[in-house]
Coordinates of C-alpha atoms in Angstrom, one line a residue:
X1198 CA -42.8 12.6 48.0
X1199 CA -41.3 9.8 45.5
X1200 CA -38.5 11.1 43.5
X1201 CA -37.1 9.9 39.6
X1202 CA -34.0 9.0 42.0
X1203 CA -36.4 6.9 44.3
X1204 CA -37.9 4.8 41.7
X1205 CA -34.8 4.4 39.7
X1206 CA -33.4 1.9 42.9
X1207 CA -36.6 0.2 43.5
X1208 CA -36.4 -3.4 42.7
X1209 CA -38.9 -4.0 39.7
X1210 CA -41.8 -5.4 42.3
X1211 CA -41.6 -2.2 44.1
X1212 CA -41.2 -0.2 41.1
X1213 CA -44.7 -1.6 39.5
X1214 CA -46.2 -1.0 42.7
X1215 CA -45.2 2.7 43.4
X1216 CA -46.4 3.2 39.3
X1217 CA -49.5 1.4 39.8
X1218 CA -52.0 4.3 39.7
X1219 CA -50.5 5.6 36.5
X1220 CA -52.1 3.2 33.6
X1221 CA -55.6 2.2 35.0
X1222 CA -55.4 -1.3 36.3
X1223 CA -52.4 -1.9 33.9
X1224 CA -49.5 -3.2 35.9
X1225 CA -47.5 -4.8 33.0
X1226 CA -47.0 -1.3 31.6
X1227 CA -44.5 -0.3 34.5
X1228 CA -43.3 -3.6 34.7
X1229 CA -41.9 -3.8 31.1
X1230 CA -40.8 -0.1 31.1
X1231 CA -38.8 -0.9 34.3
X1232 CA -35.6 -2.8 32.3
X1233 CA -35.0 0.6 30.6
X1234 CA -34.0 2.3 34.2
X1235 CA -32.1 4.3 35.1
X1236 CA -34.0 7.0 33.9
X1237 CA -32.3 10.0 33.2
X1238 CA -35.1 12.7 33.2
X1239 CA -38.8 12.7 33.8
X1240 CA -39.4 12.7 29.8
X1241 CA -37.3 9.5 29.7
X1242 CA -39.7 7.7 31.9
X1243 CA -42.7 9.0 30.2
X1244 CA -41.0 7.9 27.2
X1245 CA -40.5 4.2 28.2
X1246 CA -43.9 3.7 29.7
X1247 CA -45.5 5.3 26.3
X1248 CA -43.3 2.6 24.2
X1249 CA -44.3 -0.1 26.9
X1250 CA -47.6 0.5 25.0
X1251 CA -46.7 0.8 21.7
X1252 CA -44.9 -2.4 21.6
X1253 CA -47.6 -4.4 23.3
X1254 CA -50.2 -6.7 21.3
X1255 CA -53.4 -5.0 19.9
X1256 CA -55.3 -7.2 22.5
X1257 CA -53.4 -5.4 25.4
X1258 CA -53.9 -2.2 23.8
X1259 CA -57.2 -2.4 23.9
X1260 CA -57.5 -4.3 27.3
X1261 CA -56.2 -1.1 28.8
X1262 CA -58.5 1.1 27.0
X1263 CA -61.4 -1.0 28.6
X1264 CA -60.0 -0.9 32.1
X1265 CA -60.7 3.0 32.0
X1266 CA -64.4 4.0 33.1
X1267 CA -66.9 6.1 31.3
X1268 CA -67.0 9.8 32.2
X1269 CA -69.6 10.6 35.0
X1270 CA -70.6 6.9 34.3
X1271 CA -72.1 3.9 36.3
X1272 CA -68.7 3.6 38.2
X1273 CA -68.7 7.2 39.1
X1274 CA -71.9 7.2 40.4
X1275 CA -71.4 4.1 42.5
X1276 CA -68.1 5.2 43.8
X1277 CA -65.9 2.4 42.4
X1278 CA -63.8 4.6 40.4
X1279 CA -59.6 4.6 41.6
X1280 CA -58.6 7.3 43.7
X1281 CA -57.0 9.2 40.2
X1282 CA -60.0 8.9 38.3
X1283 CA -62.2 10.2 41.2
X1284 CA -60.0 13.2 41.5
X1285 CA -59.6 13.8 37.8
X1286 CA -63.6 13.3 37.0
X1287 CA -64.1 15.9 39.8
X1288 CA -61.6 18.4 38.7
X1289 CA -63.9 19.1 35.8
X1290 CA -66.9 18.9 37.6
X1291 CA -68.3 15.9 36.3
X1292 CA -69.3 14.9 39.7
X1293 CA -71.7 17.8 39.9
X1294 CA -73.6 17.5 36.3
X1295 CA -77.1 18.3 36.2
X1296 CA -79.6 15.8 35.7
X1297 CA -79.6 16.5 32.1
X1298 CA -76.0 16.6 31.7
X1299 CA -75.7 12.9 33.4
X1300 CA -78.4 11.9 30.8
X1301 CA -76.5 13.5 27.8
X1302 CA -73.5 11.7 28.8
X1303 CA -74.7 8.2 29.7
X1304 CA -76.4 8.6 25.8
X1305 CA -72.9 9.7 24.1
X1306 CA -71.3 6.7 26.4
X1307 CA -73.3 4.3 24.9
X1308 CA -73.2 5.5 21.4
X1309 CA -69.5 5.5 21.7
X1310 CA -68.9 2.0 23.2
X1311 CA -71.4 0.5 20.3
X1312 CA -69.0 2.0 17.5
X1313 CA -65.8 1.5 18.8
X1314 CA -65.9 -1.3 21.5
X1315 CA -64.2 0.6 24.0
X1316 CA -65.0 3.5 26.3
X1317 CA -64.5 7.4 25.8
X1318 CA -61.1 8.2 27.0
X1319 CA -60.5 12.2 27.6
X1320 CA -57.8 13.7 29.6
X1321 CA -60.1 15.8 31.2
X1322 CA -57.5 17.8 33.3
X1323 CA -56.9 19.3 29.7
X1324 CA -54.0 20.7 28.1
X1325 CA -53.0 22.8 31.5
X1326 CA -53.7 20.1 33.9
X1327 CA -56.1 22.0 36.0
X1328 CA -59.5 20.5 34.4
X1329 CA -61.5 21.3 31.2
X1330 CA -65.4 22.8 31.6
X1331 CA -68.0 20.2 31.3
X1332 CA -69.4 22.1 28.1
X1333 CA -65.9 21.4 26.2
X1334 CA -65.7 17.5 27.6
X1335 CA -69.4 17.1 26.0
X1336 CA -68.1 19.1 22.7
X1337 CA -65.2 16.8 22.2
X1338 CA -67.0 13.5 22.8
X1339 CA -69.5 14.7 19.9
X1340 CA -66.9 15.5 17.9
X1341 CA -64.8 12.6 18.2
X1342 CA -67.7 10.2 18.1
X1343 CA -67.6 11.2 14.3
X1344 CA -64.2 9.7 14.0
X1345 CA -63.2 6.6 12.0
X1346 CA -62.1 3.5 14.4
X1347 CA -58.3 3.3 13.6
X1348 CA -57.9 7.1 13.9
X1349 CA -60.3 7.2 17.1
X1350 CA -58.0 4.0 18.6
X1351 CA -55.0 6.1 18.5
X1352 CA -56.5 9.3 20.1
X1353 CA -57.7 7.2 22.7
X1354 CA -54.3 5.9 23.1
X1355 CA -52.8 9.0 23.2
X1356 CA -55.5 10.5 26.1
X1357 CA -54.4 7.3 28.2
X1358 CA -50.9 8.4 27.9
X1359 CA -51.7 12.3 28.6
X1360 CA -53.5 11.1 31.9
X1361 CA -50.5 9.2 33.0
X1362 CA -48.5 12.3 32.4
X1363 CA -50.5 14.2 34.8
X1364 CA -50.5 11.6 37.2
X1365 CA -46.9 11.0 37.1
X1366 CA -46.4 15.0 37.9
X1367 CA -48.7 14.4 40.9
X1368 CA -46.7 11.3 42.1
X1369 CA -43.3 13.0 41.7
X1370 CA -44.8 16.3 43.1
X1371 CA -43.5 18.4 39.5
X1372 CA -44.3 21.7 39.1
X1373 CA -43.7 23.2 35.6
X1374 CA -41.5 26.1 35.7
X1375 CA -42.3 27.2 32.1
X1376 CA -45.3 26.0 30.6
X1377 CA -48.1 26.9 32.9
X1378 CA -47.3 30.5 32.2
X1379 CA -47.1 29.9 28.5
X1380 CA -50.2 28.5 28.0
X1381 CA -51.7 31.0 30.4
X1382 CA -50.4 33.9 28.4
X1383 CA -51.7 32.4 25.4
X1384 CA -55.1 31.8 26.7
X1385 CA -54.6 35.6 27.5
X1386 CA -53.8 37.0 24.0
X1387 CA -56.3 34.3 22.5
X1388 CA -59.3 36.5 24.1
X1389 CA -58.1 39.8 22.3
X1390 CA -59.7 39.6 18.5
X1391 CA -61.0 41.1 15.6
X1392 CA -64.1 38.8 15.6
X1393 CA -67.2 39.3 18.0
X1394 CA -65.3 41.6 20.1
X1395 CA -66.4 44.8 22.3
X1396 CA -65.0 48.1 21.5
X1397 CA -61.9 47.5 23.4
X1398 CA -61.0 44.8 21.0
X1399 CA -61.8 41.9 23.5
X1400 CA -63.1 39.1 22.0
X1401 CA -64.5 35.5 22.7
X1402 CA -62.4 32.5 23.4
X1403 CA -64.0 30.9 20.7
X1404 CA -63.2 32.9 17.5
X1405 CA -59.5 34.4 17.1
X1406 CA -58.5 36.8 14.7
X1407 CA -55.8 39.1 14.9
X1408 CA -54.7 41.0 11.4
X1409 CA -52.2 43.4 11.1
X1410 CA -52.9 47.2 12.4
X1411 CA -56.3 46.2 14.0
X1412 CA -57.1 47.6 17.0
X1413 CA -57.0 43.9 18.5
X1414 CA -53.1 43.4 17.1
X1415 CA -52.1 46.5 18.7
X1416 CA -54.0 45.8 21.7
X1417 CA -51.6 42.1 21.5
X1418 CA -48.8 44.1 20.8
X1419 CA -49.2 46.4 23.7
X1420 CA -49.8 43.4 26.4
X1421 CA -46.4 41.6 24.9
X1422 CA -44.3 44.6 25.4
X1423 CA -45.6 45.0 29.1
X1424 CA -44.8 41.0 29.8
X1425 CA -41.3 41.8 28.0
X1426 CA -40.4 44.8 30.1
X1427 CA -41.9 42.9 33.3
X1428 CA -39.5 40.1 32.2
X1429 CA -36.6 42.2 32.3
X1430 CA -36.4 43.5 28.6
X1431 CA -35.4 46.6 27.0
X1432 CA -38.4 46.9 24.9
X1433 CA -39.5 49.0 21.4
X1434 CA -41.9 49.0 18.8
X1435 CA -39.9 49.3 15.3
X1436 CA -41.5 51.0 12.3
X1437 CA -43.2 47.9 10.9
X1438 CA -44.7 47.0 13.9
X1439 CA -42.3 44.3 15.2
X1440 CA -42.3 44.2 19.2
X1441 CA -38.7 44.0 19.8
X1442 CA -37.7 42.8 23.6
X1443 CA -33.7 42.4 24.5
X1444 CA -32.1 41.1 27.2
X1445 CA -28.9 42.6 27.4
X1446 CA -25.4 40.2 27.4
X1447 CA -23.7 40.3 30.5
X1448 CA -20.9 42.8 30.5
X1449 CA -17.5 42.1 29.2
X1450 CA -18.5 38.7 27.9
X1451 CA -17.6 39.0 23.9
X1452 CA -14.6 40.8 22.4
X1453 CA -17.2 42.2 20.1
X1454 CA -18.0 45.6 20.7
X1455 CA -21.0 45.7 21.1
X1456 CA -21.9 42.2 21.6
X1457 CA -23.5 40.3 18.5
X1458 CA -27.4 39.3 19.1
X1459 CA -29.1 35.7 19.2
X1460 CA -32.6 36.3 17.9
X1461 CA -35.3 34.0 18.4
X1462 CA -39.3 35.0 18.2
X1463 CA -42.4 34.2 16.0
X1464 CA -45.2 36.2 14.8
X1465 CA -48.1 37.2 16.8
X1466 CA -50.9 37.8 14.1
X1467 CA -53.3 35.2 13.1
X1468 CA -55.3 33.5 10.3
X1469 CA -59.1 34.1 10.8
X1470 CA -60.6 32.1 13.2
X1471 CA -57.3 30.4 14.2
X1472 CA -55.6 28.8 16.9
X1473 CA -54.0 30.3 19.8
X1474 CA -50.3 28.6 19.6
X1475 CA -49.3 29.4 15.8
X1476 CA -46.5 31.8 15.7
X1477 CA -47.2 33.0 19.6
X1478 CA -45.7 30.1 21.1
X1479 CA -42.7 31.0 19.7
X1480 CA -42.5 34.6 21.6
X1481 CA -44.2 33.4 24.6
X1482 CA -42.2 30.4 25.3
X1483 CA -38.7 32.6 25.1
X1484 CA -40.2 34.9 26.9
X1485 CA -40.7 32.9 29.8
X1486 CA -37.1 31.7 29.7
X1487 CA -36.1 35.5 29.9
X1488 CA -38.1 36.1 32.7
X1489 CA -36.4 32.8 34.6
X1490 CA -33.0 34.0 33.6
X1491 CA -34.0 37.5 35.0
X1492 CA -35.2 36.1 38.2
X1493 CA -32.0 34.4 38.6
X1494 CA -29.8 37.5 37.7
X1495 CA -28.2 35.4 35.1
X1496 CA -27.1 37.0 32.2
X1497 CA -25.9 35.3 28.6
X1498 CA -22.9 36.0 26.7
X1499 CA -24.4 37.8 24.1
X1500 CA -28.0 39.7 23.8
X1501 CA -30.9 37.7 23.4
X1502 CA -33.4 39.4 21.3
X1503 CA -37.3 38.1 21.4
X1504 CA -39.0 39.3 18.5
X1505 CA -42.6 39.3 18.6
X1506 CA -43.5 39.7 14.3
X1507 CA -45.9 41.9 13.8
X1508 CA -47.2 39.9 10.6
X1509 CA -46.5 36.7 9.0
X1510 CA -49.7 35.3 7.8
X1511 CA -51.3 37.9 5.0
X1512 CA -54.7 38.1 6.1
X1513 CA -55.2 41.8 5.8
X1514 CA -53.1 42.9 3.0
X1515 CA -52.4 39.4 1.1
X1516 CA -48.8 39.7 1.6
X1517 CA -46.5 37.5 3.9
X1518 CA -43.7 37.9 6.3
X1519 CA -43.7 41.8 6.6
X1520 CA -42.3 41.8 10.1
X1521 CA -39.4 39.4 9.4
X1522 CA -38.6 40.4 5.5
X1523 CA -38.1 43.8 7.1
X1524 CA -35.6 42.9 9.9
X1525 CA -33.8 40.9 7.1
X1526 CA -33.7 44.0 4.9
X1527 CA -36.2 42.6 2.1
X1528 CA -39.6 44.7 2.6
X1529 CA -40.8 45.7 -0.7
X1530 CA -41.7 49.5 -0.5
X1531 CA -44.3 48.9 -3.1
X1532 CA -46.6 46.8 -0.5
X1533 CA -47.1 50.1 1.3
X1534 CA -49.7 51.2 -1.5
X1535 CA -51.7 47.5 -1.0
X1536 CA -55.3 48.0 0.2
X1537 CA -57.5 45.7 2.4
X1538 CA -61.1 44.8 1.6
X1539 CA -62.4 48.4 3.2
X1540 CA -59.8 50.4 0.7
X1541 CA -57.4 51.5 3.5
X1542 CA -53.6 51.2 2.4
X1543 CA -51.0 49.8 4.4
X1544 CA -49.4 53.0 4.9
X1545 CA -52.2 54.5 6.3
X1546 CA -53.2 51.6 8.8
X1547 CA -49.2 51.8 10.0
X1548 CA -49.7 55.6 10.3
X1549 CA -52.8 55.3 12.3
X1550 CA -50.9 53.0 14.5
X1551 CA -48.0 55.4 15.3
X1552 CA -45.4 54.1 13.0
X1553 CA -43.6 55.8 10.1
X1554 CA -43.4 53.8 6.9
X1555 CA -40.6 55.6 5.6
X1556 CA -38.4 54.3 8.7
X1557 CA -39.1 50.7 7.8
X1558 CA -35.8 50.4 5.7
X1559 CA -33.6 51.2 8.9
X1560 CA -34.6 48.2 10.9
X1561 CA -32.7 46.0 8.7
X1562 CA -30.5 43.8 10.8
X1563 CA -26.6 43.6 9.7
X1564 CA -25.8 40.3 9.2
X1565 CA -22.7 41.0 11.0
X1566 CA -24.4 41.7 14.3
X1567 CA -25.9 38.1 14.7
X1568 CA -25.3 34.8 15.8
X1569 CA -28.3 33.2 14.5
X1570 CA -31.9 33.0 14.5
X1571 CA -34.1 30.2 16.4
X1572 CA -37.4 29.7 16.3
X1573 CA -40.2 27.5 18.5
X1574 CA -43.1 26.9 16.8
X1575 CA -46.4 24.3 17.0
X1576 CA -45.6 21.5 14.2
X1577 CA -48.8 22.2 12.5
X1578 CA -49.0 18.4 11.2
X1579 CA -49.6 15.0 12.5
X1580 CA -45.7 13.4 12.5
X1581 CA -44.6 14.4 16.3
X1582 CA -48.2 13.7 17.3
X1583 CA -47.9 10.0 15.5
X1584 CA -44.8 9.4 16.8
X1585 CA -45.5 9.8 20.2
X1586 CA -43.0 12.9 20.9
X1587 CA -43.0 16.0 22.3
X1588 CA -40.1 17.8 20.3
X1589 CA -38.5 17.6 16.9
X1590 CA -35.2 19.8 14.9
X1591 CA -36.4 21.2 11.9
X1592 CA -34.2 20.2 8.9
X1593 CA -35.7 22.7 6.2
X1594 CA -38.6 24.8 5.6
X1595 CA -40.2 23.8 2.5
X1596 CA -40.1 26.0 -0.7
X1597 CA -43.4 26.6 -2.2
X1598 CA -44.6 26.7 -5.9
X1599 CA -48.3 28.2 -6.4
X1600 CA -50.4 29.0 -9.3
X1601 CA -53.8 29.9 -10.5
X1602 CA -55.1 27.6 -13.3
X1603 CA -58.1 28.8 -15.5
X1604 CA -59.5 26.2 -17.7
X1605 CA -61.8 26.7 -20.6
X1606 CA -64.3 24.3 -22.4
X1607 CA -67.8 24.7 -23.8
X1608 CA -70.9 24.7 -22.0
X1609 CA -73.5 23.0 -23.3
X1610 CA -76.9 21.1 -22.3
X1611 CA -76.5 18.2 -20.1
X1612 CA -79.1 16.2 -21.6
X1613 CA -78.1 16.3 -25.1
X1614 CA -74.6 16.4 -25.9
X1615 CA -73.1 12.8 -26.1
X1616 CA -70.3 12.1 -23.9
X1617 CA -67.6 12.0 -26.4
X1618 CA -68.0 15.1 -27.5
X1619 CA -68.1 17.2 -24.6
X1620 CA -65.3 19.7 -23.6
X1621 CA -66.3 19.3 -19.7
X1622 CA -63.8 21.9 -18.1
X1623 CA -64.5 20.3 -14.7
X1624 CA -63.7 16.7 -15.6
X1625 CA -60.6 18.3 -16.8
X1626 CA -60.0 19.8 -13.3
X1627 CA -60.9 16.3 -11.7
X1628 CA -58.2 14.5 -13.9
X1629 CA -55.6 17.5 -12.8
X1630 CA -56.6 17.0 -8.9
X1631 CA -55.9 13.4 -9.7
X1632 CA -52.5 13.9 -11.3
X1633 CA -51.1 16.4 -8.5
X1634 CA -52.3 13.7 -5.9
X1635 CA -50.4 10.9 -7.8
X1636 CA -47.3 12.7 -8.9
X1637 CA -46.7 14.2 -5.5
X1638 CA -47.1 10.9 -3.9
X1639 CA -44.6 9.3 -5.7
X1640 CA -41.5 10.9 -3.9
X1641 CA -42.6 9.5 -0.3
X1642 CA -43.9 10.6 3.2
X1643 CA -43.9 14.6 3.7
X1644 CA -40.8 14.9 1.2
X1645 CA -43.0 16.5 -1.6
X1646 CA -46.9 17.8 -1.0
X1647 CA -49.4 19.3 -3.8
X1648 CA -52.7 20.6 -3.0
X1649 CA -55.6 22.1 -5.0
X1650 CA -56.9 24.0 -2.3
X1651 CA -59.7 26.0 -4.5
X1652 CA -61.7 24.6 -6.9
X1653 CA -64.6 26.4 -8.7
X1654 CA -66.8 25.8 -11.4
X1655 CA -68.2 29.7 -12.3
X1656 CA -71.7 29.9 -12.8
X1657 CA -72.1 26.4 -12.9
X1658 CA -75.7 24.8 -13.1
X1659 CA -76.8 21.5 -12.3
X1660 CA -78.0 20.9 -15.8
X1661 CA -75.3 22.5 -17.9
X1662 CA -71.9 21.0 -18.9
X1663 CA -69.2 23.2 -17.3
X1664 CA -67.7 25.5 -19.6
X1665 CA -65.0 27.0 -17.0
X1666 CA -63.6 25.9 -13.9
X1667 CA -60.8 27.6 -12.2
X1668 CA -58.3 25.7 -9.3
X1669 CA -55.2 26.5 -7.4
X1670 CA -51.9 24.6 -7.3
X1671 CA -49.6 24.4 -4.5
X1672 CA -47.0 22.2 -4.5
X1673 CA -44.2 22.0 -1.7
X1674 CA -40.8 20.3 -0.9
X1675 CA -38.1 20.6 1.6
X1676 CA -35.9 20.6 -1.4
X1677 CA -36.0 22.9 -4.6
X1678 CA -35.0 20.2 -7.0
X1679 CA -37.5 17.9 -6.2
X1680 CA -40.2 20.5 -6.2
X1681 CA -39.3 22.0 -9.3
X1682 CA -39.2 18.6 -10.9
X1683 CA -42.7 17.8 -9.7
X1684 CA -44.2 21.5 -10.8
X1685 CA -42.7 20.6 -14.4
X1686 CA -44.2 17.2 -14.4
X1687 CA -47.4 18.6 -13.3
X1688 CA -47.6 22.0 -15.5
X1689 CA -46.6 19.0 -18.6
X1690 CA -49.6 17.0 -17.5
X1691 CA -52.3 19.9 -17.3
X1692 CA -51.2 20.7 -20.9
X1693 CA -51.6 17.3 -22.1
X1694 CA -54.8 16.9 -20.3
X1695 CA -56.4 20.5 -21.7
X1696 CA -55.2 19.3 -25.5
X1697 CA -56.5 15.7 -25.3
X1698 CA -59.9 16.8 -23.5
X1699 CA -59.9 20.0 -26.0
X1700 CA -59.7 22.7 -23.4
X1701 CA -57.9 25.8 -23.5
X1702 CA -55.9 26.6 -20.4
X1703 CA -53.9 29.3 -18.6
X1704 CA -51.6 29.1 -15.7
X1705 CA -50.5 32.2 -13.7
X1706 CA -48.0 31.9 -11.5
X1707 CA -48.8 33.3 -8.0
X1708 CA -45.6 32.5 -5.8
X1709 CA -42.1 31.0 -6.2
X1710 CA -40.1 30.8 -2.6
X1711 CA -37.1 28.6 -2.4
X1712 CA -36.8 25.8 0.4
X1713 CA -34.7 27.3 3.4
X1714 CA -32.5 24.9 5.0
X1715 CA -31.8 24.9 8.6
X1716 CA -27.7 25.2 9.8
X1717 CA -26.1 22.1 10.8
X1718 CA -24.5 23.6 13.3
X1719 CA -27.7 25.2 14.9
X1720 CA -29.4 21.3 14.5
X1721 CA -27.1 19.7 16.2
X1722 CA -26.9 22.2 19.3
X1723 CA -30.8 21.8 19.5
X1724 CA -30.9 18.1 18.7
X1725 CA -28.2 17.6 21.5
X1726 CA -30.4 19.8 24.0
X1727 CA -33.5 17.3 22.9
X1728 CA -31.2 14.1 23.6
X1729 CA -30.0 15.7 27.3
X1730 CA -34.0 16.2 27.9
X1731 CA -34.1 12.3 27.7
X1732 CA -36.0 12.4 24.5
X1733 CA -34.6 11.1 21.0
X1734 CA -33.7 13.6 18.3
X1735 CA -35.9 13.6 15.5
X1736 CA -35.4 15.6 12.3
X1737 CA -38.4 16.3 9.9
X1738 CA -39.1 19.4 7.4
X1739 CA -41.5 21.7 7.8
X1740 CA -44.3 22.1 5.1
X1741 CA -45.3 25.5 6.2
X1742 CA -43.7 28.7 6.2
X1743 CA -42.2 30.5 9.1
X1744 CA -40.1 33.6 9.6
X1745 CA -37.5 31.6 10.0
X1746 CA -37.6 31.9 6.0
X1747 CA -37.0 35.5 5.8
X1748 CA -34.4 35.6 8.7
X1749 CA -32.4 32.8 6.5
X1750 CA -31.6 35.8 4.3
X1751 CA -29.4 37.1 6.7
X1752 CA -28.4 34.7 9.2
X1753 CA -28.4 31.0 10.3
X1754 CA -31.6 29.6 11.2
X1755 CA -32.9 26.7 13.5
X1756 CA -36.5 25.4 14.3
X1757 CA -37.9 23.3 17.2
X1758 CA -40.9 22.1 16.5
X1759 CA -43.4 21.2 19.4
X1760 CA -46.0 18.4 19.3
X1761 CA -50.2 19.4 18.3
X1762 CA -52.9 17.9 19.4
X1763 CA -56.4 16.9 18.0
X1764 CA -54.4 15.0 15.1
X1765 CA -51.8 18.3 14.5
X1766 CA -54.8 20.4 13.4
X1767 CA -53.7 24.4 13.3
X1768 CA -55.3 27.4 11.7
X1769 CA -58.2 26.3 13.5
X1770 CA -59.8 26.8 16.9
X1771 CA -59.2 22.9 17.3
X1772 CA -55.3 23.8 17.4
X1773 CA -54.2 22.5 21.3
X1774 CA -50.9 21.6 22.8
X1775 CA -50.0 20.9 26.4
X1776 CA -48.3 22.9 29.3
X1777 CA -45.9 19.7 29.5
X1778 CA -44.8 20.0 26.0
X1779 CA -44.3 23.9 26.1
X1780 CA -42.1 23.2 29.3
X1781 CA -40.0 20.5 28.0
X1782 CA -39.5 22.7 24.7
X1783 CA -38.7 25.7 27.0
X1784 CA -36.2 23.6 29.1
X1785 CA -34.3 22.5 25.6
X1786 CA -34.2 26.1 24.5
X1787 CA -32.8 27.2 27.6
X1788 CA -30.2 24.5 27.6
X1789 CA -29.7 25.3 23.8
X1790 CA -29.0 29.0 25.1
X1791 CA -26.8 28.4 27.8
X1792 CA -24.8 26.2 25.9
X1793 CA -24.9 28.4 22.6
X1794 CA -21.1 29.9 22.7
X1795 CA -19.6 27.3 24.9
X1796 CA -20.2 24.7 22.1
X1797 CA -18.9 26.6 19.1
X1798 CA -17.2 24.5 16.6

């Protein structure tokens, strides 16, 4: 079995030969990566190979793509694939396609090549490395066939790197310690849904909705609790529905009495028709770590609390961060009277699930008992994906300003009212959308974002000038001063637009949430652990809200982002990640946990 040490000691020619099957018919890739030896970790080797491709010419990258065979194509039928490609296609049953499936793939291959000029490339062993089903391969093929060429070229290269990653694991006999179980647990939870389920709450793997205190939500909580107990934790459900698992500190390791706790975790509820990893990764990943520590008989010098927060998304009662805000002592009791779409109050839903709403204030944590809160989360965006990096250290969670804007003009006949005499509410709305895009684009990539996510013309008709329009406004930034300056400019711009167009307007504030900066000392420790794993430290803000925002009210917080696949999409069934990324994130967090108090400074 080849080892990383073996690869570091080989001369360049032997190194290239040993890695000849990793990138399809492209020995120039390991040849260019060889100069970066020695590699301290497998992650560093993977990154060096990836960088060799990134630094290559456009023609070289295109040649790399064209070196790959079509899926179930002529080379597969003729038996002329490389051994690696033969095994990969067989793992997904592409060697056992029916005549109709072969015909469909042949048609897709031809259309794809004609559109893009290179073959469709997909790591058919999939996110887990165990193989995708043929129906999923065909569905992905059809979806990507509709992409633009630049985006598809980038995605094809990402798939090449994923194929290489799986092949390197096989060459070096790598067995991922954490990733496969994390992925398997996420799949198991993803099958429990409010949508399309039977009476037990068991849903399909295609529609995942898990709203607060529904039967599916309660089944998910029960499963998390069972896994936590099996991993060696003491577990309880608190009054708001959080699942709290404690991995107790080693006796006598802190002068404090009792020892303080480091908290980690995330939420287990989902949006409607959501993804399997949003929130849940941040529970399952530390769960896998605790199970590993428990199996080794290893204790940390502090309590480690893994928390499955019961609600963050606001789907059922339209109020977010219920679980984490309760732990932070910020739960608003008035929310207990909120009603869902069926008229059920939050209070009644909690009581039906066996919780005591009156006990919610008592679950608030004393800041003096806490060492901090660290949350692992999928990025829910494309930054890490486009940089080719598995992990990123979050610098701050963006604050958000949200508004509902009502515009009142004058409806009139579309054929008889001259353009200069119109009071068109939709035209004003269109100008406002462009104002938001222009103003929020001034700050630089990712520093400030503005979105009009809802836009409606109530009672609109094809032959009537719109007299009313309604739109939402969401402006976010990791720096509150930057956000509030943009908000002021946009609101002033709305006033000016409406005055010029003779439109009455009303702006209703829906939300003001301050940014939550991550603690520099915790960021540095996470960054050091990332670098010890052989990856560069990259800091990036989070545009999405997370439970760490609520926890920042009572303790220092930090976040570790993991890469999203499929263009960085989240809150969507296409949300995906890989077992390898989950594994390296778990190893980084484990390193962070072991080093946490030793590196106190």
